[in-house]
Tab-separated table of C-alpha atoms in Angstrom:
chain	number	residue	atom	x	y	z
J	1	MET	CA	0.137	0.385	0.115
J	2	GLU	CA	1.893	3.414	-0.706
J	3	ARG	CA	1.751	5.728	1.615
J	4	PRO	CA	0.980	9.496	0.239
J	5	ALA	CA	2.843	12.181	0.915
J	6	TRP	CA	0.517	13.931	2.980
J	7	ALA	CA	0.177	10.969	5.295
J	8	PRO	CA	2.526	11.824	8.927
J	9	GLN	CA	4.913	9.088	9.177
J	10	GLY	CA	4.616	6.658	11.833
J	11	ILE	CA	0.683	6.298	11.065
J	12	ASP	CA	-0.872	2.487	9.803
J	13	ILE	CA	-2.811	3.451	6.694
J	14	SER	CA	-3.844	-0.291	7.010
J	15	VAL	CA	-6.446	0.856	9.661
J	16	PRO	CA	-9.618	2.306	9.520
J	17	SER	CA	-9.841	6.282	11.469
J	18	VAL	CA	-13.739	7.297	11.899
J	19	ALA	CA	-11.819	11.208	11.110
J	20	ARG	CA	-10.976	9.920	7.362
J	21	VAL	CA	-13.844	7.780	6.460
J	22	TYR	CA	-15.940	11.256	6.830
J	23	ASP	CA	-13.604	12.515	4.855
J	24	TYR	CA	-14.105	9.911	2.109
J	25	TYR	CA	-18.393	10.880	3.184
J	26	LEU	CA	-17.604	14.587	2.758
J	27	GLY	CA	-15.749	13.401	-1.357
J	28	GLY	CA	-12.541	14.890	0.672
J	29	SER	CA	-9.087	13.537	-0.224
J	30	HIS	CA	-6.896	12.689	2.678
J	31	ASN	CA	-8.517	8.813	3.323
J	32	PHE	CA	-6.312	5.625	2.719
J	33	GLU	CA	-8.515	2.552	0.772
J	34	ALA	CA	-8.721	1.182	4.921
J	35	ASP	CA	-11.076	4.709	5.332
J	36	ARG	CA	-12.934	3.835	1.746
J	37	ASP	CA	-13.434	-0.190	2.367
J	38	ALA	CA	-14.686	0.827	5.767
J	39	ALA	CA	-16.846	3.336	4.728
J	40	ARG	CA	-18.589	1.410	1.302
J	41	LYS	CA	-19.346	-1.949	3.612
J	42	ALA	CA	-21.275	1.178	6.031
J	43	MET	CA	-22.626	2.030	3.394
J	44	GLU	CA	-23.654	-1.256	2.408
J	45	PHE	CA	-25.971	-1.350	6.045
J	46	MET	CA	-26.510	2.147	5.210
J	47	PRO	CA	-26.592	4.285	2.015
J	48	GLY	CA	-27.567	7.434	3.096
J	49	LEU	CA	-24.399	7.574	5.219
J	50	PRO	CA	-22.585	10.557	3.140
J	51	LYS	CA	-26.118	12.902	3.223
J	52	ILE	CA	-25.730	12.292	7.045
J	53	MET	CA	-22.549	13.739	7.323
J	54	GLN	CA	-23.718	16.747	4.730
J	55	ALA	CA	-26.725	17.620	7.690
J	56	ASN	CA	-24.434	17.284	10.234
J	57	ARG	CA	-22.092	19.788	8.120
J	58	ALA	CA	-24.850	21.770	7.336
J	59	PHE	CA	-26.254	22.099	10.700
J	60	MET	CA	-22.550	23.587	11.820
J	61	ARG	CA	-22.263	25.797	9.859
J	62	ARG	CA	-26.106	27.118	10.675
J	63	ALA	CA	-24.638	27.010	14.413
J	64	VAL	CA	-21.771	28.875	13.370
J	65	ARG	CA	-23.491	31.437	12.540
J	66	TYR	CA	-26.410	31.702	15.052
J	67	ALA	CA	-23.012	31.935	17.936
J	68	VAL	CA	-21.945	35.024	16.201
J	69	GLY	CA	-25.316	36.608	15.844
J	70	GLN	CA	-25.136	36.096	19.735
J	71	GLY	CA	-21.877	37.917	20.499
J	72	VAL	CA	-19.586	34.565	20.199
J	73	THR	CA	-16.830	35.118	18.466
J	74	GLN	CA	-14.907	31.977	20.242
J	75	PHE	CA	-15.134	28.479	19.044
J	76	LEU	CA	-13.486	25.104	20.549
J	77	ASP	CA	-14.308	21.985	18.257
J	78	ILE	CA	-13.279	18.624	19.605
J	79	GLY	CA	-13.082	16.111	17.254
J	80	SER	CA	-13.217	18.337	14.300
J	81	GLY	CA	-11.901	15.973	12.295
J	82	ILE	CA	-10.431	16.793	8.877
J	83	PRO	CA	-10.779	20.652	7.898
J	84	THR	CA	-12.982	20.288	4.687
J	85	PHE	CA	-14.400	23.754	2.454
J	86	GLY	CA	-17.191	25.696	4.574
J	87	ASN	CA	-15.433	24.177	8.556
J	88	VAL	CA	-15.635	26.266	11.398
J	89	HIS	CA	-13.296	29.119	11.113
J	90	GLU	CA	-13.913	29.696	7.589
J	91	VAL	CA	-17.299	30.108	8.376
J	92	ALA	CA	-16.677	32.115	11.819
J	93	GLN	CA	-14.573	35.084	10.108
J	94	GLY	CA	-16.159	35.108	7.090
J	95	ALA	CA	-19.337	36.206	9.699
J	96	HIS	CA	-17.152	37.882	12.091
J	97	PRO	CA	-13.523	38.537	11.445
J	98	GLY	CA	-11.181	38.061	14.169
J	99	ALA	CA	-13.001	35.215	15.882
J	100	ARG	CA	-10.763	32.929	17.250
J	101	VAL	CA	-11.020	29.038	16.745
J	102	VAL	CA	-8.825	26.147	18.202
J	103	TYR	CA	-10.021	22.491	16.658
J	104	ALA	CA	-8.724	19.171	19.085
J	105	ASP	CA	-8.711	15.219	17.490
J	106	HIS	CA	-6.838	12.243	18.891
J	107	ASP	CA	-6.107	11.104	14.673
J	108	GLU	CA	-3.425	12.723	13.299
J	109	VAL	CA	-3.676	12.715	10.057
J	110	ALA	CA	-6.639	15.246	11.353
J	111	VAL	CA	-4.312	17.141	13.190
J	112	ALA	CA	-1.976	17.464	10.667
J	113	HIS	CA	-3.691	18.588	7.756
J	114	SER	CA	-5.363	21.205	10.207
J	115	ARG	CA	-1.892	22.657	10.995
J	116	ALA	CA	-1.556	23.055	6.925
J	117	VAL	CA	-5.281	24.626	6.334
J	118	LEU	CA	-4.851	27.161	9.287
J	119	GLU	CA	-0.466	28.433	8.770
J	120	GLY	CA	-0.462	31.972	7.787
J	121	ASN	CA	-3.881	32.141	10.258
J	122	PRO	CA	-3.509	34.428	13.228
J	123	ASP	CA	-6.697	33.397	14.582
J	124	ALA	CA	-6.962	29.751	14.461
J	125	GLY	CA	-5.436	26.834	16.104
J	126	VAL	CA	-5.097	22.415	16.483
J	127	VAL	CA	-4.004	20.614	19.239
J	128	ALA	CA	-3.968	17.127	19.246
J	129	GLY	CA	-6.902	15.897	21.795
J	130	ASP	CA	-9.287	13.373	23.422
J	131	LEU	CA	-12.419	14.659	24.500
J	132	ARG	CA	-12.551	11.740	27.111
J	133	LYS	CA	-9.261	14.224	28.698
J	134	PRO	CA	-10.899	17.069	28.755
J	135	GLN	CA	-8.064	19.260	30.832
J	136	GLU	CA	-4.852	18.186	28.614
J	137	ILE	CA	-7.213	20.561	25.848
J	138	LEU	CA	-8.257	23.379	28.027
J	139	GLY	CA	-4.001	23.387	29.029
J	140	SER	CA	-3.179	23.077	25.930
J	141	ALA	CA	-0.812	26.516	24.037
J	142	PRO	CA	-3.339	27.084	21.547
J	143	VAL	CA	-6.392	26.955	23.708
J	144	THR	CA	-4.801	29.493	26.894
J	145	GLU	CA	-3.166	31.560	23.633
J	146	LEU	CA	-5.788	32.051	21.778
J	147	LEU	CA	-9.419	31.760	23.812
J	148	ASP	CA	-10.716	34.017	26.745
J	149	LEU	CA	-12.144	31.929	28.711
J	150	ASP	CA	-13.362	34.658	30.597
J	151	ARG	CA	-15.512	35.012	27.706
J	152	PRO	CA	-18.619	32.984	26.033
J	153	VAL	CA	-17.055	30.171	23.734
J	154	ALA	CA	-19.356	28.133	21.748
J	155	LEU	CA	-18.202	24.624	23.209
J	156	MET	CA	-18.456	22.375	19.125
J	157	LEU	CA	-19.345	18.963	19.713
J	158	VAL	CA	-20.071	17.219	16.657
J	159	ALA	CA	-20.350	13.986	14.923
J	160	VAL	CA	-18.348	12.875	18.446
J	161	LEU	CA	-20.028	12.059	21.280
J	162	HIS	CA	-21.108	9.414	19.739
J	163	PHE	CA	-17.605	7.602	19.755
J	164	VAL	CA	-17.507	7.397	23.276
J	165	GLU	CA	-18.841	4.534	25.183
J	166	ASP	CA	-20.659	4.657	28.202
J	167	ALA	CA	-17.409	2.739	30.208
J	168	ASP	CA	-15.788	6.306	29.365
J	169	ASP	CA	-17.885	8.424	30.903
J	170	PRO	CA	-18.875	11.247	28.571
J	171	TYR	CA	-20.847	12.495	30.369
J	172	ALA	CA	-18.638	13.401	33.064
J	173	ALA	CA	-15.776	15.205	30.362
J	174	VAL	CA	-18.980	17.073	28.789
J	175	THR	CA	-19.840	18.458	32.350
J	176	GLU	CA	-15.928	18.823	32.830
J	177	LEU	CA	-15.333	21.204	29.504
J	178	ARG	CA	-18.805	23.044	30.696
J	179	ASP	CA	-17.567	24.189	34.136
J	180	ALA	CA	-13.863	25.925	32.811
J	181	LEU	CA	-16.728	27.988	30.454
J	182	ALA	CA	-17.966	31.765	31.403
J	183	PRO	CA	-21.192	32.287	31.751
J	184	GLY	CA	-23.177	33.192	28.242
J	185	SER	CA	-21.377	30.145	26.703
J	186	LEU	CA	-22.719	27.564	23.423
J	187	LEU	CA	-23.416	23.916	23.502
J	188	ILE	CA	-23.347	22.933	19.870
J	189	LEU	CA	-23.924	19.250	19.133
J	190	THR	CA	-25.012	16.401	16.835
J	191	HIS	CA	-25.056	13.087	17.885
J	192	ALA	CA	-26.283	9.666	16.354
J	193	SER	CA	-29.411	7.012	16.737
J	194	PHE	CA	-31.838	5.192	15.341
J	195	ASP	CA	-34.791	7.860	15.565
J	196	GLY	CA	-35.322	9.053	11.931
J	197	VAL	CA	-33.200	6.635	10.301
J	198	PRO	CA	-34.705	5.669	7.497
J	199	LEU	CA	-34.698	2.002	8.050
J	200	PRO	CA	-35.184	-1.653	10.157
J	201	GLU	CA	-33.476	-0.897	13.140
J	202	GLU	CA	-31.766	-3.802	12.415
J	203	GLN	CA	-30.612	-3.108	9.371
J	204	ALA	CA	-29.078	-0.258	10.460
J	205	SER	CA	-27.675	-2.182	13.057
J	206	GLY	CA	-25.202	-3.836	10.446
J	207	THR	CA	-23.933	0.229	10.058
J	208	VAL	CA	-22.131	-0.463	13.512
J	209	GLY	CA	-21.353	-3.821	13.396
J	210	VAL	CA	-18.909	-1.856	10.513
J	211	TYR	CA	-17.265	0.505	13.382
J	212	LYS	CA	-17.391	-2.115	16.243
J	213	ASN	CA	-14.531	-4.245	13.105
J	214	ILE	CA	-12.598	-1.343	13.163
J	215	ARG	CA	-12.155	-0.615	17.100
J	216	ASN	CA	-14.611	2.128	17.219
J	217	PRO	CA	-17.810	1.612	18.725
J	218	LEU	CA	-20.624	3.646	17.523
J	219	ILE	CA	-23.514	4.749	19.945
J	220	MET	CA	-26.589	5.081	18.673
J	221	ARG	CA	-27.711	7.066	21.784
J	222	SER	CA	-31.206	8.121	22.625
J	223	ARG	CA	-33.407	11.305	23.176
J	224	GLU	CA	-33.024	11.038	26.232
J	225	ALA	CA	-30.011	9.773	27.055
J	226	ILE	CA	-28.685	12.736	24.917
J	227	ALA	CA	-30.562	15.480	26.063
J	228	ARG	CA	-28.683	14.960	28.677
J	229	PHE	CA	-25.211	16.385	27.419
J	230	PHE	CA	-26.862	19.446	28.471
J	231	GLU	CA	-27.760	19.553	31.701
J	232	GLY	CA	-26.982	23.270	32.771
J	233	TYR	CA	-27.646	24.049	29.640
J	234	GLU	CA	-30.719	26.501	28.994
J	235	MET	CA	-31.797	25.137	25.428
J	236	VAL	CA	-31.663	27.870	22.096
J	237	GLU	CA	-35.439	26.731	19.961
J	238	PRO	CA	-36.457	24.720	19.120
J	239	GLY	CA	-34.198	21.974	21.200
J	240	LEU	CA	-32.894	18.945	20.941
J	241	VAL	CA	-34.464	18.263	17.777
J	242	SER	CA	-34.284	15.939	14.426
J	243	ILE	CA	-30.583	17.724	11.872
J	244	ALA	CA	-32.390	19.242	9.870
J	245	ARG	CA	-34.849	20.717	11.859
J	246	TRP	CA	-32.369	22.451	14.109
J	247	ARG	CA	-33.356	26.284	12.310
J	248	PRO	CA	-33.073	24.840	8.843
J	249	GLU	CA	-32.640	27.810	5.846
J	250	ALA	CA	-35.027	25.944	3.194
J	251	PRO	CA	-37.675	24.110	2.866
J	252	LEU	CA	-37.799	20.495	4.049
J	253	ASP	CA	-40.164	19.135	2.314
J	254	GLN	CA	-37.672	18.305	-0.521
J	255	GLU	CA	-34.685	17.154	2.266
J	256	ASP	CA	-33.495	13.391	2.095
J	257	PRO	CA	-35.262	11.350	4.378
J	258	PHE	CA	-31.433	10.209	6.012
J	259	ALA	CA	-31.109	13.642	7.471
J	260	PHE	CA	-33.238	13.393	9.256
J	261	SER	CA	-31.381	10.924	11.237
J	262	GLY	CA	-30.115	11.850	14.942
J	263	TYR	CA	-30.155	14.837	16.736
J	264	ALA	CA	-29.031	18.069	16.999
J	265	GLY	CA	-29.291	20.910	19.688
J	266	VAL	CA	-27.763	24.442	21.094
J	267	GLY	CA	-27.280	24.311	24.848
J	268	ARG	CA	-26.624	28.334	25.884
J	269	THR	CA	-25.401	28.548	30.196
J	270	ALA	CA	-26.659	30.700	32.537
């Protein structure tokens, strides 16, 4: 298997990564054959996966513009993945020049590519970090140098919490991050769920099996379980809803049914 020139040395390109699989779904080019193979296997069970990822990205852009409209111009995007067109810093800085963004991810390709994309951008940075270790992210140089945690921050957890198993206590990590942020901060979140998926659950479960086989378990939580991540936040209208229904910018009658899979929401601290 030939190693692309952009691939960081030391990573095993034969092992799939959820960040690179996600990149493949979005039509990106920073993925390896192992990632593409895993994605194609998952799509055998759930062919609408690319549409779900596109809906996630569209929600992210709407939520970032909402945050800027509310005067929140600092963003901490954890589990940010590989930067693609219309990423957080592009949307935020397009809406408010000088908006500050820090990306965090534990995938080496995502971190390396983020650094390349952000080169020359003084208001954006990236840190190699794991959501399960919040203090390492909060204490990192990019966060301490770029973000003022005494002012509101938009914490972005888009399509990442469903890769954290209950045994790793994702609720504690989200609470720890919430408690480190100033009043008026936002939580911007999406999460996978069987709810809304236009397929029998037995079929959709095949996708979960693919992710388990690549050692990245996909946890499909209920709406009630996802709502728990917003404890300590006041939900922004329309609340915790299917991804496409969060403040849509176009009529939904022609939307792909897969865009209504899973949940999205934004909360604000008092």
